[in-house]
């Protein structure tokens, strides 16, 4: 009986997360400095700890008119920004990296100047209705 | 008399040979960028700047000039290019004072000479930002064989005035003789651009 209890305790322990890992984690969010009313890009990583895929549907910021997802693509000698209007899917236990020269958040109509050291609040909305807040640190790479 | 003529002929021949060597030496400098087979004179650039005085490319003969066609609402790639230029300039140290970094807007509907100058200076105070009006831009694009066009998203919810501008991916390098020396495609590392420039600075003919 005692060994059964120990086994049960071990089993419960194995299923209980050791730390409170958020189901969707946003890491390393940053954006470039920009003038008020200007445009910048925000970059970040999203880790999906869920057992199902999630889709980043849209983004916004209380300090910008619009935040839209794009992907920079170099094709036939030209640079294009492809709108990612249908969102970006992140598979279970996978990551989405928004990085320079690739997928990014275009932030337009800033309501204030962003200087190095400032921060820009971002609101990420997922297709299942979840909303995740993030803060991008402003820095010049 | 014959001797003097012979000496003069020899001197002329030597000068011609040297010129030939010079042209070939300039052409044969191995570069990371896409080197022009036969560097030809860069098309002219005369663009009114925010200060009122025109920027004249020909006036920069004797300097290496990096040129990029972009736009200030470009959130991702243009800042990457200008940040790379900042690194190139820092890496070159005092040599960079014999260079120009010129950013030309291909978005005349939104960019002004003032906003483009400020945008470029936001990366480095010596960077030149220019925004030619539509008619001038069309002539420049034709001369430089440059294309650009607006790209709109057709998805609902996008603001009507929100557009991107497809623009050339590569930067142009004009050498000290005012000739197009090389193109730098997007995959070029800034360290390689700086290495090329160091090499070209040491070539007396480029």
Coordinates of C-alpha atoms in Angstrom, one line a residue:
Chain A
X1 CA 0.0 0.0 0.0
X2 CA 2.8 2.4 1.0
X3 CA 4.6 1.7 -2.3
X4 CA 1.4 2.3 -4.2
X5 CA 1.0 5.7 -2.4
X6 CA 4.7 6.6 -3.2
X7 CA 4.1 5.7 -6.9
X8 CA 0.9 7.8 -7.0
X9 CA 2.8 10.7 -5.4
X10 CA 5.6 10.4 -8.0
X11 CA 3.0 10.2 -10.8
X12 CA 1.3 13.4 -9.6
X13 CA 4.6 15.1 -9.2
X14 CA 5.6 14.2 -12.7
X15 CA 2.4 15.8 -14.0
X16 CA 2.7 19.0 -12.0
X17 CA 4.7 21.7 -13.6
X18 CA 7.7 22.7 -11.5
X19 CA 7.4 26.4 -12.5
X20 CA 4.4 28.3 -13.7
X21 CA 5.3 28.3 -17.5
X22 CA 2.8 30.4 -19.4
X23 CA 1.1 28.4 -22.1
X24 CA 2.2 31.0 -24.6
X25 CA 5.4 32.8 -23.8
X26 CA 6.7 35.9 -25.5
X27 CA 10.4 36.5 -25.3
X28 CA 13.1 39.1 -26.3
X29 CA 10.6 41.7 -27.6
X30 CA 12.4 44.8 -29.0
X31 CA 11.8 47.6 -31.5
X32 CA 13.9 50.3 -33.1
X33 CA 13.8 53.9 -32.1
X34 CA 11.4 56.1 -34.1
X35 CA 10.0 59.6 -34.1
X36 CA 6.5 60.4 -33.1
X37 CA 4.0 59.6 -35.9
X38 CA 6.8 57.5 -37.4
X39 CA 7.1 53.8 -38.3
X40 CA 9.1 51.1 -36.6
X41 CA 9.3 47.4 -36.5
X42 CA 8.9 45.1 -33.5
X43 CA 10.6 41.8 -33.2
X44 CA 10.0 39.0 -30.7
X45 CA 9.8 35.2 -30.2
X46 CA 6.6 33.3 -29.2
X47 CA 6.9 29.9 -27.7
X48 CA 3.8 27.7 -27.7
X49 CA 3.9 25.3 -24.7
X50 CA 0.4 24.0 -25.5
X51 CA -0.4 20.6 -26.9
X52 CA -2.3 22.2 -29.8
X53 CA -1.2 24.7 -32.3
X54 CA -2.0 28.4 -31.8
X55 CA -2.2 31.2 -34.4
X56 CA -1.1 34.8 -33.8
X57 CA -4.0 36.5 -35.5
X58 CA -3.3 40.2 -34.9
X59 CA -1.4 42.7 -32.9
X60 CA -1.9 46.2 -31.6
X61 CA -0.4 48.8 -29.3
X62 CA -2.0 51.6 -27.3
X63 CA 0.8 53.8 -28.5
X64 CA 0.4 53.2 -32.3
X65 CA -2.3 53.6 -34.9
X66 CA -1.7 50.2 -36.4
X67 CA 0.4 47.1 -35.8
X68 CA 0.4 44.7 -38.7
X69 CA 2.3 41.5 -39.5
X70 CA 4.6 41.4 -42.5
X71 CA 7.4 39.3 -43.9
X72 CA 10.3 40.9 -45.7
X73 CA 11.2 39.0 -48.9
X74 CA 14.0 39.6 -51.4
X75 CA 12.8 38.4 -54.8
X76 CA 14.2 39.1 -58.2
X77 CA 16.4 41.9 -56.9
X78 CA 13.6 43.7 -55.1
X79 CA 12.6 44.0 -51.5
X80 CA 8.9 43.3 -50.8
X81 CA 6.9 43.4 -47.6
X82 CA 4.4 40.6 -47.8
X83 CA 1.4 41.2 -45.5
X84 CA 0.6 38.3 -43.2
X85 CA -3.1 39.1 -42.9
X86 CA -4.1 35.5 -42.2
X87 CA -1.9 35.3 -39.1
X88 CA 1.0 33.0 -38.3
X89 CA 0.5 29.5 -36.9
X90 CA 2.8 28.2 -34.2
X91 CA 2.7 24.4 -33.8
X92 CA 2.5 22.7 -30.5
X93 CA 5.8 23.1 -28.6
X94 CA 7.2 25.1 -31.4
X95 CA 8.3 28.8 -31.7
X96 CA 7.6 31.7 -33.9
X97 CA 10.6 34.1 -34.4
X98 CA 9.8 37.6 -35.6
X99 CA 13.3 38.9 -36.6
X100 CA 15.0 41.4 -38.8
X101 CA 14.8 40.6 -42.5
X102 CA 12.0 38.2 -41.9
X103 CA 8.6 38.1 -40.2
X104 CA 8.0 41.3 -38.2
X105 CA 5.4 43.6 -36.7
X106 CA 5.1 46.9 -38.6
X107 CA 4.2 49.6 -36.1
X108 CA 2.8 52.8 -37.7
X109 CA 1.4 56.1 -36.5
X110 CA 3.3 56.1 -33.2
X111 CA 1.7 58.5 -30.7
X112 CA 5.1 59.3 -29.2
X113 CA 8.8 59.3 -29.9
X114 CA 10.6 56.0 -29.1
X115 CA 14.1 56.5 -27.9
X116 CA 16.6 53.9 -26.9
X117 CA 15.7 52.6 -23.4
X118 CA 12.0 53.3 -23.8
X119 CA 9.4 50.6 -24.1
X120 CA 6.5 49.9 -26.4
X121 CA 3.5 47.9 -25.1
X122 CA 2.2 45.3 -27.5
X123 CA -1.1 43.4 -27.4
X124 CA -1.0 40.0 -29.2
X125 CA -4.3 38.4 -30.1
X126 CA -4.5 34.7 -30.9
X127 CA -7.1 33.0 -33.0
X128 CA -8.7 31.3 -29.9
X129 CA -9.4 34.7 -28.4
X130 CA -6.5 34.7 -26.0
X131 CA -4.7 38.0 -25.5
X132 CA -1.1 38.2 -24.5
X133 CA 0.5 41.4 -23.4
X134 CA 4.2 42.1 -24.2
X135 CA 6.6 45.0 -23.8
X136 CA 9.2 45.7 -26.5
X137 CA 12.3 47.4 -25.3
X138 CA 13.5 50.2 -27.7
X139 CA 17.1 49.8 -28.8
X140 CA 19.2 50.6 -31.8
X141 CA 20.9 47.4 -33.0
Chain B
X1 CA 65.9 65.1 -82.1
X2 CA 65.3 61.5 -82.8
X3 CA 66.3 60.7 -79.3
X4 CA 63.8 63.3 -77.9
X5 CA 61.1 61.9 -80.1
X6 CA 61.9 58.4 -79.0
X7 CA 61.8 59.4 -75.3
X8 CA 58.5 61.2 -75.8
X9 CA 57.0 58.1 -77.6
X10 CA 58.3 55.8 -74.9
X11 CA 56.8 58.1 -72.3
X12 CA 53.4 58.2 -74.1
X13 CA 53.4 54.4 -74.5
X14 CA 54.3 54.0 -70.8
X15 CA 51.5 56.3 -69.8
X16 CA 49.0 54.3 -72.0
X17 CA 50.2 51.1 -70.4
X18 CA 49.8 52.5 -67.0
X19 CA 46.3 53.6 -67.8
X20 CA 45.6 50.1 -69.1
X21 CA 47.0 48.6 -66.0
X22 CA 45.0 51.1 -63.9
X23 CA 41.7 50.2 -65.5
X24 CA 42.4 46.6 -65.3
X25 CA 43.7 46.8 -61.7
X26 CA 40.5 48.6 -60.7
X27 CA 38.4 46.0 -62.5
X28 CA 40.3 43.1 -61.1
X29 CA 40.1 43.9 -57.4
X30 CA 38.4 40.8 -56.0
X31 CA 35.3 41.9 -54.1
X32 CA 32.6 40.3 -51.9
X33 CA 30.0 42.5 -53.7
X34 CA 28.9 41.9 -57.3
X35 CA 31.7 43.7 -59.1
X36 CA 31.0 45.4 -62.4
X37 CA 33.0 43.8 -65.2
X38 CA 33.9 47.2 -66.6
X39 CA 33.1 50.0 -64.2
X40 CA 31.2 52.6 -66.2
X41 CA 30.4 56.1 -65.2
X42 CA 27.5 56.3 -62.7
X43 CA 24.4 58.0 -64.0
X44 CA 24.1 61.6 -62.8
X45 CA 22.4 62.4 -59.5
X46 CA 21.3 66.0 -58.8
X47 CA 18.7 66.1 -56.1
X48 CA 17.5 69.1 -54.0
X49 CA 18.2 68.5 -50.4
X50 CA 16.5 69.6 -47.2
X51 CA 19.1 72.4 -46.7
X52 CA 18.2 73.9 -50.1
X53 CA 21.5 73.1 -51.8
X54 CA 21.4 70.2 -54.3
X55 CA 23.2 67.0 -53.7
X56 CA 25.4 66.4 -56.8
X57 CA 27.0 63.0 -57.1
X58 CA 29.6 64.4 -59.5
X59 CA 30.8 66.7 -56.8
X60 CA 31.7 63.7 -54.8
X61 CA 34.3 62.5 -57.3
X62 CA 37.3 61.5 -55.2
X63 CA 35.0 59.8 -52.6
X64 CA 33.5 56.4 -52.5
X65 CA 29.7 56.7 -52.4
X66 CA 27.3 54.0 -51.2
X67 CA 23.8 54.6 -52.5
X68 CA 20.5 52.9 -51.5
X69 CA 17.0 53.4 -52.8
X70 CA 14.4 52.9 -50.0
X71 CA 11.7 54.8 -48.1
X72 CA 11.3 56.0 -44.6
X73 CA 8.1 54.1 -43.8
X74 CA 10.1 50.9 -44.6
X75 CA 10.1 49.3 -41.1
X76 CA 12.5 46.4 -41.5
X77 CA 14.9 46.2 -44.4
X78 CA 15.9 49.9 -44.9
X79 CA 16.8 50.3 -41.2
X80 CA 18.9 47.1 -41.5
X81 CA 20.8 48.5 -44.4
X82 CA 21.4 51.9 -42.7
X83 CA 22.4 50.1 -39.5
X84 CA 24.9 48.1 -41.5
X85 CA 26.3 51.3 -43.1
X86 CA 26.7 52.7 -39.6
X87 CA 28.8 49.6 -38.7
X88 CA 30.8 49.9 -42.0
X89 CA 31.5 53.5 -41.2
X90 CA 32.6 52.7 -37.7
X91 CA 34.8 49.9 -38.9
X92 CA 36.5 52.0 -41.5
X93 CA 37.4 54.7 -39.0
X94 CA 39.1 57.8 -40.5
X95 CA 38.8 56.3 -44.0
X96 CA 35.0 56.9 -43.8
X97 CA 35.6 60.6 -44.0
X98 CA 36.5 60.0 -47.7
X99 CA 33.1 58.3 -48.2
X100 CA 29.4 59.3 -48.7
X101 CA 26.4 57.3 -47.6
X102 CA 23.3 58.4 -49.6
X103 CA 19.8 57.2 -49.0
X104 CA 17.3 58.1 -51.7
X105 CA 13.6 57.8 -51.1
X106 CA 11.4 56.1 -53.8
X107 CA 8.2 57.2 -51.9
X108 CA 7.6 60.8 -53.0
X109 CA 4.0 60.7 -51.9
X110 CA 4.9 60.4 -48.2
X111 CA 8.6 61.3 -47.9
X112 CA 9.9 64.9 -48.0
X113 CA 13.5 66.1 -48.2
X114 CA 13.2 67.1 -44.5
X115 CA 11.8 63.8 -43.2
X116 CA 14.2 61.7 -45.3
X117 CA 17.2 63.8 -44.2
X118 CA 16.1 63.3 -40.5
X119 CA 15.5 59.6 -41.1
X120 CA 19.1 59.1 -42.5
X121 CA 20.6 61.2 -39.8
X122 CA 18.9 59.1 -37.2
X123 CA 21.4 56.4 -38.0
X124 CA 24.4 58.7 -38.5
X125 CA 24.6 62.4 -38.6
X126 CA 26.7 62.3 -41.8
X127 CA 24.3 60.1 -43.7
X128 CA 22.5 62.0 -46.5
X129 CA 18.8 61.4 -47.0
X130 CA 17.2 62.7 -50.2
X131 CA 13.6 62.6 -51.5
X132 CA 13.3 63.7 -55.1
X133 CA 9.8 64.7 -56.3
X134 CA 8.0 62.2 -58.5
X135 CA 9.1 63.7 -61.9
X136 CA 12.8 63.8 -60.8
X137 CA 12.5 60.4 -59.3
X138 CA 11.2 58.9 -62.5
X139 CA 14.1 60.3 -64.4
X140 CA 16.6 59.0 -61.8
X141 CA 15.0 55.6 -61.8
X142 CA 15.2 55.4 -65.6
X143 CA 18.9 56.5 -65.6
X144 CA 19.8 54.0 -62.9
X145 CA 17.6 51.2 -64.2
X146 CA 15.8 51.2 -60.8
X147 CA 12.2 50.1 -60.3
X148 CA 9.9 50.7 -57.4
X149 CA 6.2 50.4 -57.0
X150 CA 3.5 50.6 -54.3
X151 CA 2.2 47.3 -52.8
X152 CA -1.2 47.4 -51.1
X153 CA -2.7 44.7 -49.0
X154 CA -6.2 43.7 -50.2
X155 CA -7.2 42.3 -46.8
X156 CA -10.1 44.1 -45.0
X157 CA -9.1 46.2 -42.1
X158 CA -6.0 47.6 -43.6
X159 CA -5.9 51.4 -43.7
X160 CA -6.3 52.6 -47.3
X161 CA -3.2 54.8 -47.1
X162 CA -1.1 52.0 -45.8
X163 CA 1.2 50.6 -48.4
X164 CA 4.6 49.2 -48.8
X165 CA 7.0 50.2 -51.6
X166 CA 8.8 47.4 -53.4
X167 CA 12.3 48.8 -54.0
X168 CA 15.8 47.6 -55.1
X169 CA 17.4 45.1 -52.8
X170 CA 21.0 46.0 -53.5
X171 CA 23.1 49.0 -52.6
X172 CA 25.3 50.7 -55.3
X173 CA 29.0 51.5 -54.8
X174 CA 30.3 54.4 -56.9
X175 CA 34.1 54.6 -56.9
X176 CA 36.4 57.6 -56.6
X177 CA 36.4 58.1 -60.3
X178 CA 32.6 58.3 -60.3
X179 CA 32.2 54.9 -61.8
X180 CA 29.8 52.1 -60.7
X181 CA 32.2 49.7 -59.0
X182 CA 29.9 47.1 -57.4
X183 CA 26.4 46.1 -56.2
X184 CA 25.8 44.8 -52.7
X185 CA 22.8 42.3 -52.6
X186 CA 20.8 41.8 -49.4
X187 CA 22.8 38.8 -48.2
X188 CA 26.1 40.7 -48.1
X189 CA 27.5 41.0 -44.5
X190 CA 28.5 44.5 -43.5
X191 CA 31.9 43.2 -42.6
X192 CA 32.4 42.2 -46.2
X193 CA 31.3 45.6 -47.4
X194 CA 33.9 47.2 -45.1
X195 CA 36.5 44.7 -46.3
X196 CA 35.8 45.6 -49.9
X197 CA 36.1 49.3 -49.2
X198 CA 39.4 48.9 -47.4
X199 CA 40.7 47.0 -50.4
X200 CA 39.4 49.6 -52.8
X201 CA 40.8 52.5 -50.7
X202 CA 44.3 50.8 -51.1
X203 CA 43.8 50.6 -54.9
X204 CA 45.0 54.0 -56.2
X205 CA 43.0 53.7 -59.4
X206 CA 39.5 53.0 -58.1

